[in-house]
C-alpha cells in the first residue's frame, strides 16, 4: 500500500513538472500588433487573381540553353515551388546545347504577351539585351526575377531579385587546382583556362578571371608562381578556344604547349570538352583539371578521372527561389530579395552523392 502511494505521488509530481514545462515553453499566441500568426500566414484574398484575373498564378521560366541538361534541376526546382503554392509554371528555353541568348530573347518576346502570365523568370547571360523585356513587363504589371546569370545593368536592377552564383566562387576551383598540383608533387608546367568570349557571357568571363586570380595568388603564397605559366589570355578572361568545336580546341592548346599540368573551364560548354581533351591526350588521372557545373557529362568525367573537380551552382535553388520570390512579391510586397547559391566543389570521391534527387 505504501509503495502504491509512493507511485501515485511520483506520477503526480511528474504531471505537475510536465505542466510547468509546457507553461514555460515560450509559446507565442499572437503578434505584438494584436493579430494571430495563423491569420497573418494566410494568402491574400486577391493573390490568385493577380494580373490575369483567372484564379491561378502562372509563371514562366526561360533559359538560354535547355539542350545540355544543366537547367534540368532548375526546372525541377521551379516545379517544386509552384506545386507548393498552387501555381502553374511554364518551363521554356532555347533548345540549343550551347549558350543561345538570341533564341531565349525570341521566346521571351512571345511569352511576355501571353495574357495568362503573372510573373516572369529569365536568365540574362547577354548584358544589355533584356531591357525591352523588362520595360514591357513593367507596362503590363508583370513582376520579373532573374536567375543563374547576372546582368548588373539591367533596367530596374535594384527592383528585380536575382538568384545565382557570384562569379567569384570560381576562386574555389582555382585554389583546389593549386592544391592538386602540390598533392601530386607537380612543381612546374603550364596551366590553361580555355574560353570563347564570342559567347558574350560576362558571367563566364568573370569566372575565368576569378579562377585565374586565385591560381596566381595560391601559387604565389606557396612560393611556386615563377615555376608555372598561367594562360588565361591577354585580358585574363580565357585563352581563346572555339565554342563550336571546344574539345578539339582544348586538345590543340594542350598539344601546342606540351607541358600542360592544369586546366580550368568556366561553363557547361568547355568543362565536358576539357574532360574529353584530357582523355584523348592520355592525361586521365594526371592533369589537375577543374570545371563548372555538375551535369551528367561532368559526373561521368569525375568518376572516370578525366576531371579532378567541378563546381556546382546549386541549380535546384536557381529554379525554386525565383518562383517563391515572385509569389512573395505578389502576395507580400517583398521584392529584390537576392539569393547567392554559392559553390559546391565535387570530386571523384564525392560525386556519388550528387544527383540522387535530380539536383545537380
XYZ file of C-alpha atoms in Angstrom:
360
model
C 0.000 0.000 0.000
C 2.871 2.301 0.882
C 4.513 1.517 -2.467
C 1.269 2.348 -4.297
C 1.077 5.709 -2.527
C 4.683 6.457 -3.451
C 3.978 5.587 -7.063
C 0.903 7.813 -7.131
C 2.920 10.660 -5.621
C 5.645 10.245 -8.218
C 3.073 10.298 -11.009
C 1.536 13.475 -9.613
C 4.968 15.104 -9.381
C 5.756 14.127 -12.980
C 2.450 15.534 -14.169
C 2.970 18.829 -12.368
C 6.508 19.077 -13.720
C 5.254 18.483 -17.265
C 2.569 21.133 -16.955
C 5.119 23.571 -15.615
C 7.448 22.838 -18.510
C 4.684 23.437 -21.034
C 3.693 26.675 -19.333
C 7.267 27.919 -19.638
C 7.905 26.705 -23.205
C 7.884 30.221 -24.640
C 4.902 29.684 -26.942
C 3.667 32.917 -28.549
C -0.007 33.030 -29.434
C -0.229 36.315 -31.309
C 1.814 39.183 -32.645
C 2.603 42.302 -30.625
C 0.313 44.097 -33.066
C -2.617 42.017 -31.835
C -3.235 39.771 -34.845
C -2.791 35.988 -34.803
C 0.029 34.352 -36.692
C -2.399 31.888 -38.276
C -4.371 34.813 -39.665
C -1.269 36.587 -40.941
C 0.024 33.438 -42.606
C -2.995 33.183 -44.907
C -2.642 34.068 -48.563
C -4.126 37.455 -49.505
C -7.646 37.141 -50.994
C -6.672 38.625 -54.362
C -3.349 36.854 -54.897
C -4.639 34.117 -57.210
C -6.339 36.765 -59.349
C -3.238 38.908 -59.717
C -2.802 40.473 -63.163
C -4.526 37.821 -65.340
C -7.556 37.599 -63.010
C -8.109 33.920 -63.861
C -7.888 32.365 -60.388
C -4.428 30.840 -60.840
C -0.920 32.266 -60.742
C 1.027 31.444 -63.907
C 4.786 31.966 -64.021
C 7.184 31.310 -66.887
C 10.880 30.491 -66.592
C 13.000 30.990 -69.726
C 16.654 29.908 -70.014
C 19.341 30.406 -72.649
C 20.256 26.716 -73.100
C 17.859 23.912 -72.270
C 19.593 21.399 -74.518
C 22.510 20.181 -72.375
C 20.886 19.156 -69.095
C 22.286 21.865 -66.844
C 18.932 23.582 -66.389
C 17.017 20.341 -65.739
C 17.295 20.712 -61.934
C 16.397 24.412 -62.320
C 13.131 23.357 -63.936
C 12.627 20.758 -61.197
C 13.117 23.405 -58.512
C 10.664 25.747 -60.216
C 8.097 22.945 -60.428
C 8.501 22.057 -56.747
C 7.988 25.684 -55.718
C 4.960 26.109 -57.979
C 3.367 22.966 -56.558
C 3.887 24.252 -53.010
C 1.999 27.488 -53.661
C -0.597 26.063 -56.054
C 0.749 27.925 -59.080
C 1.370 26.958 -62.693
C 4.863 27.242 -64.165
C 5.777 27.186 -67.868
C 9.215 25.673 -68.495
C 10.766 27.316 -71.550
C 14.210 27.754 -73.057
C 16.483 27.584 -76.076
C 16.736 24.076 -77.462
C 20.458 24.562 -78.099
C 23.079 22.630 -76.074
C 25.243 25.774 -76.063
C 24.503 29.337 -74.957
C 21.853 30.823 -77.227
C 20.619 34.153 -75.816
C 19.152 35.163 -79.190
C 16.709 32.244 -79.107
C 15.934 32.945 -75.447
C 15.047 36.550 -76.295
C 12.804 35.319 -79.104
C 10.927 33.123 -76.599
C 10.755 35.978 -74.075
C 9.186 38.288 -76.646
C 6.494 35.689 -77.244
C 5.702 34.757 -73.648
C 5.578 38.350 -72.390
C 2.426 38.810 -74.484
C 0.660 35.754 -73.016
C -2.491 37.130 -71.330
C -2.357 34.448 -68.598
C 1.166 35.395 -67.464
C 1.517 36.686 -63.880
C 5.293 36.588 -63.413
C 8.456 36.016 -65.473
C 11.789 34.404 -64.585
C 14.679 34.654 -67.032
C 18.392 34.101 -67.312
C 20.361 37.134 -68.503
C 23.708 35.982 -69.944
C 23.969 38.730 -72.558
C 24.465 42.028 -70.778
C 22.248 44.841 -72.045
C 19.898 42.651 -74.093
C 16.880 42.426 -71.790
C 15.793 45.995 -71.077
C 12.953 45.891 -73.613
C 11.567 42.762 -71.954
C 11.710 44.429 -68.539
C 10.066 47.574 -69.895
C 7.235 45.590 -71.487
C 6.712 43.568 -68.306
C 6.533 46.742 -66.237
C 3.945 48.221 -68.600
C 1.843 45.080 -68.203
C 2.278 44.936 -64.415
C 4.209 41.636 -64.560
C 6.978 41.203 -61.960
C 10.342 39.798 -63.078
C 13.017 37.743 -61.342
C 16.371 36.869 -62.907
C 18.265 33.668 -62.260
C 21.580 31.913 -62.974
C 23.376 34.607 -64.994
C 23.545 38.207 -63.836
C 23.163 41.433 -65.816
C 24.297 44.170 -63.413
C 22.963 47.000 -65.580
C 19.540 45.606 -66.439
C 16.682 48.097 -66.289
C 15.397 48.444 -62.689
C 18.150 46.174 -61.372
C 17.573 47.271 -57.789
C 13.911 46.314 -58.022
C 14.474 42.857 -59.544
C 15.514 39.875 -57.431
C 18.359 37.662 -58.604
C 19.138 34.064 -57.701
C 22.529 32.731 -58.696
C 26.134 32.112 -58.013
C 28.553 35.007 -57.855
C 31.400 34.559 -60.334
C 33.901 34.906 -57.513
C 33.003 31.344 -56.467
C 35.314 30.139 -59.250
C 38.188 31.015 -56.934
C 37.365 27.809 -55.045
C 38.346 25.790 -58.114
C 41.475 27.867 -58.635
C 42.635 27.194 -55.098
C 41.763 23.487 -55.416
C 43.766 23.246 -58.647
C 46.896 24.549 -56.932
C 46.353 22.168 -54.017
C 46.050 19.309 -56.520
C 49.407 20.269 -58.058
C 51.010 20.299 -54.619
C 49.436 16.989 -53.587
C 50.783 15.349 -56.750
C 54.242 16.875 -56.421
C 53.960 18.824 -59.682
C 56.475 21.662 -59.455
C 56.289 23.311 -62.898
C 54.356 23.461 -66.150
C 51.534 25.331 -67.916
C 48.020 25.933 -66.659
C 45.379 26.845 -69.257
C 41.943 28.440 -68.811
C 40.103 27.991 -72.143
C 37.123 30.186 -73.026
C 35.362 31.739 -76.011
C 34.396 35.349 -75.334
C 32.272 35.299 -78.506
C 29.603 33.637 -76.353
C 29.043 37.082 -74.847
C 28.536 35.609 -71.375
C 30.117 38.073 -68.962
C 29.421 35.752 -66.040
C 31.622 33.042 -67.562
C 34.324 35.591 -68.354
C 34.288 36.752 -64.738
C 34.558 33.167 -63.513
C 37.689 32.619 -65.570
C 39.183 35.816 -64.176
C 38.353 34.785 -60.599
C 39.879 31.334 -61.095
C 42.978 32.868 -62.730
C 43.483 35.304 -59.867
C 43.061 32.536 -57.290
C 45.612 30.332 -59.085
C 48.136 33.169 -59.200
C 47.535 34.069 -55.562
C 47.773 30.458 -54.337
C 50.913 29.692 -56.320
C 52.489 32.903 -55.065
C 51.580 32.138 -51.443
C 53.325 28.788 -51.771
C 56.433 30.182 -53.479
C 55.648 28.377 -56.752
C 54.464 31.131 -59.099
C 57.705 31.571 -61.040
C 57.699 27.878 -61.997
C 54.363 27.987 -63.840
C 52.961 29.620 -66.961
C 49.280 30.504 -66.459
C 47.458 31.239 -69.709
C 44.091 32.974 -69.403
C 44.518 35.113 -72.495
C 45.657 38.741 -72.713
C 42.742 40.051 -70.593
C 42.571 37.101 -68.181
C 39.097 36.078 -69.361
C 40.334 32.906 -71.070
C 42.800 31.688 -73.641
C 40.974 31.595 -76.977
C 39.051 28.408 -77.795
C 36.151 27.637 -80.147
C 32.715 27.047 -78.597
C 31.655 25.301 -81.831
C 34.495 22.775 -81.525
C 35.517 23.011 -77.873
C 37.158 19.597 -77.363
C 39.484 19.872 -80.352
C 40.279 23.471 -79.395
C 41.466 22.350 -75.976
C 43.364 19.396 -77.433
C 45.222 21.857 -79.673
C 46.060 24.019 -76.649
C 47.374 21.015 -74.726
C 49.428 19.676 -77.616
C 50.838 23.059 -78.627
C 52.029 23.840 -75.087
C 53.483 20.395 -74.475
C 53.642 20.763 -70.688
C 50.051 21.407 -69.554
C 49.621 20.180 -65.970
C 46.435 22.013 -65.007
C 43.309 23.488 -66.561
C 40.094 25.253 -65.627
C 36.955 25.593 -67.750
C 34.249 28.060 -66.772
C 30.959 26.654 -68.034
C 28.920 23.702 -69.252
C 30.300 24.007 -72.795
C 34.006 23.844 -72.082
C 34.010 21.615 -68.994
C 32.823 18.416 -70.754
C 35.155 19.378 -73.613
C 38.070 19.678 -71.179
C 37.288 16.198 -69.837
C 37.207 14.807 -73.373
C 40.521 16.506 -74.194
C 42.114 15.103 -71.026
C 41.067 11.600 -72.022
C 42.106 11.917 -75.668
C 45.553 13.270 -74.796
C 46.228 10.467 -72.317
C 46.090 12.687 -69.231
C 43.388 10.809 -67.327
C 44.191 10.978 -63.621
C 47.323 13.031 -64.386
C 46.230 16.570 -65.185
C 44.653 18.732 -62.462
C 41.507 19.546 -64.445
C 38.681 21.561 -62.918
C 35.450 22.875 -64.365
C 31.957 24.124 -63.801
C 28.535 22.583 -63.314
C 27.561 19.034 -62.409
C 25.542 17.701 -65.304
C 25.681 14.052 -66.431
C 28.813 14.599 -68.547
C 30.703 16.172 -65.640
C 29.659 13.438 -63.234
C 30.833 10.727 -65.652
C 34.129 12.580 -66.150
C 34.700 12.852 -62.387
C 34.085 9.125 -61.959
C 36.466 8.315 -64.830
C 39.225 10.621 -63.583
C 39.083 12.944 -66.581
C 38.025 15.777 -64.284
C 39.620 16.311 -60.888
C 36.828 18.532 -59.626
C 33.800 20.561 -60.701
C 31.853 23.378 -59.096
C 28.107 23.063 -58.733
C 25.872 26.139 -58.672
C 23.042 24.548 -56.633
C 20.792 24.932 -59.719
C 17.748 23.471 -57.949
C 17.700 26.688 -55.894
C 18.007 28.729 -59.099
C 14.581 27.426 -60.105
C 12.964 27.128 -56.681
C 13.715 30.534 -55.188
C 12.701 32.780 -58.148
C 9.228 31.199 -58.160
C 8.937 31.791 -54.429
C 10.267 35.329 -54.869
C 7.617 36.203 -57.447
C 4.957 34.759 -55.156
C 6.264 36.793 -52.214
C 6.337 39.928 -54.340
C 2.721 39.405 -55.396
C 1.339 38.216 -52.053
C 3.571 40.092 -49.575
C 5.070 43.015 -51.456
C 8.601 41.665 -50.939
C 10.945 42.390 -53.832
C 14.622 42.185 -54.761
C 15.480 39.608 -52.087
C 18.568 38.129 -53.757
C 19.964 34.655 -53.082
C 23.603 33.657 -53.617
C 23.609 29.910 -54.324
C 27.359 29.689 -53.617
C 29.533 26.783 -54.885
C 29.724 23.078 -54.221
C 33.127 21.555 -55.059
C 32.656 17.938 -56.105
C 35.480 15.471 -56.763
C 35.699 11.838 -57.796
C 35.427 10.880 -54.137
C 32.182 12.772 -53.554
C 30.420 12.619 -56.921
C 28.402 9.578 -55.834
C 26.274 11.744 -53.563
C 25.333 14.196 -56.329
C 22.114 13.988 -58.298
C 20.284 11.498 -56.096
C 17.263 13.812 -56.097
C 17.739 15.328 -59.583
C 19.666 18.220 -58.039
C 22.956 18.561 -59.919
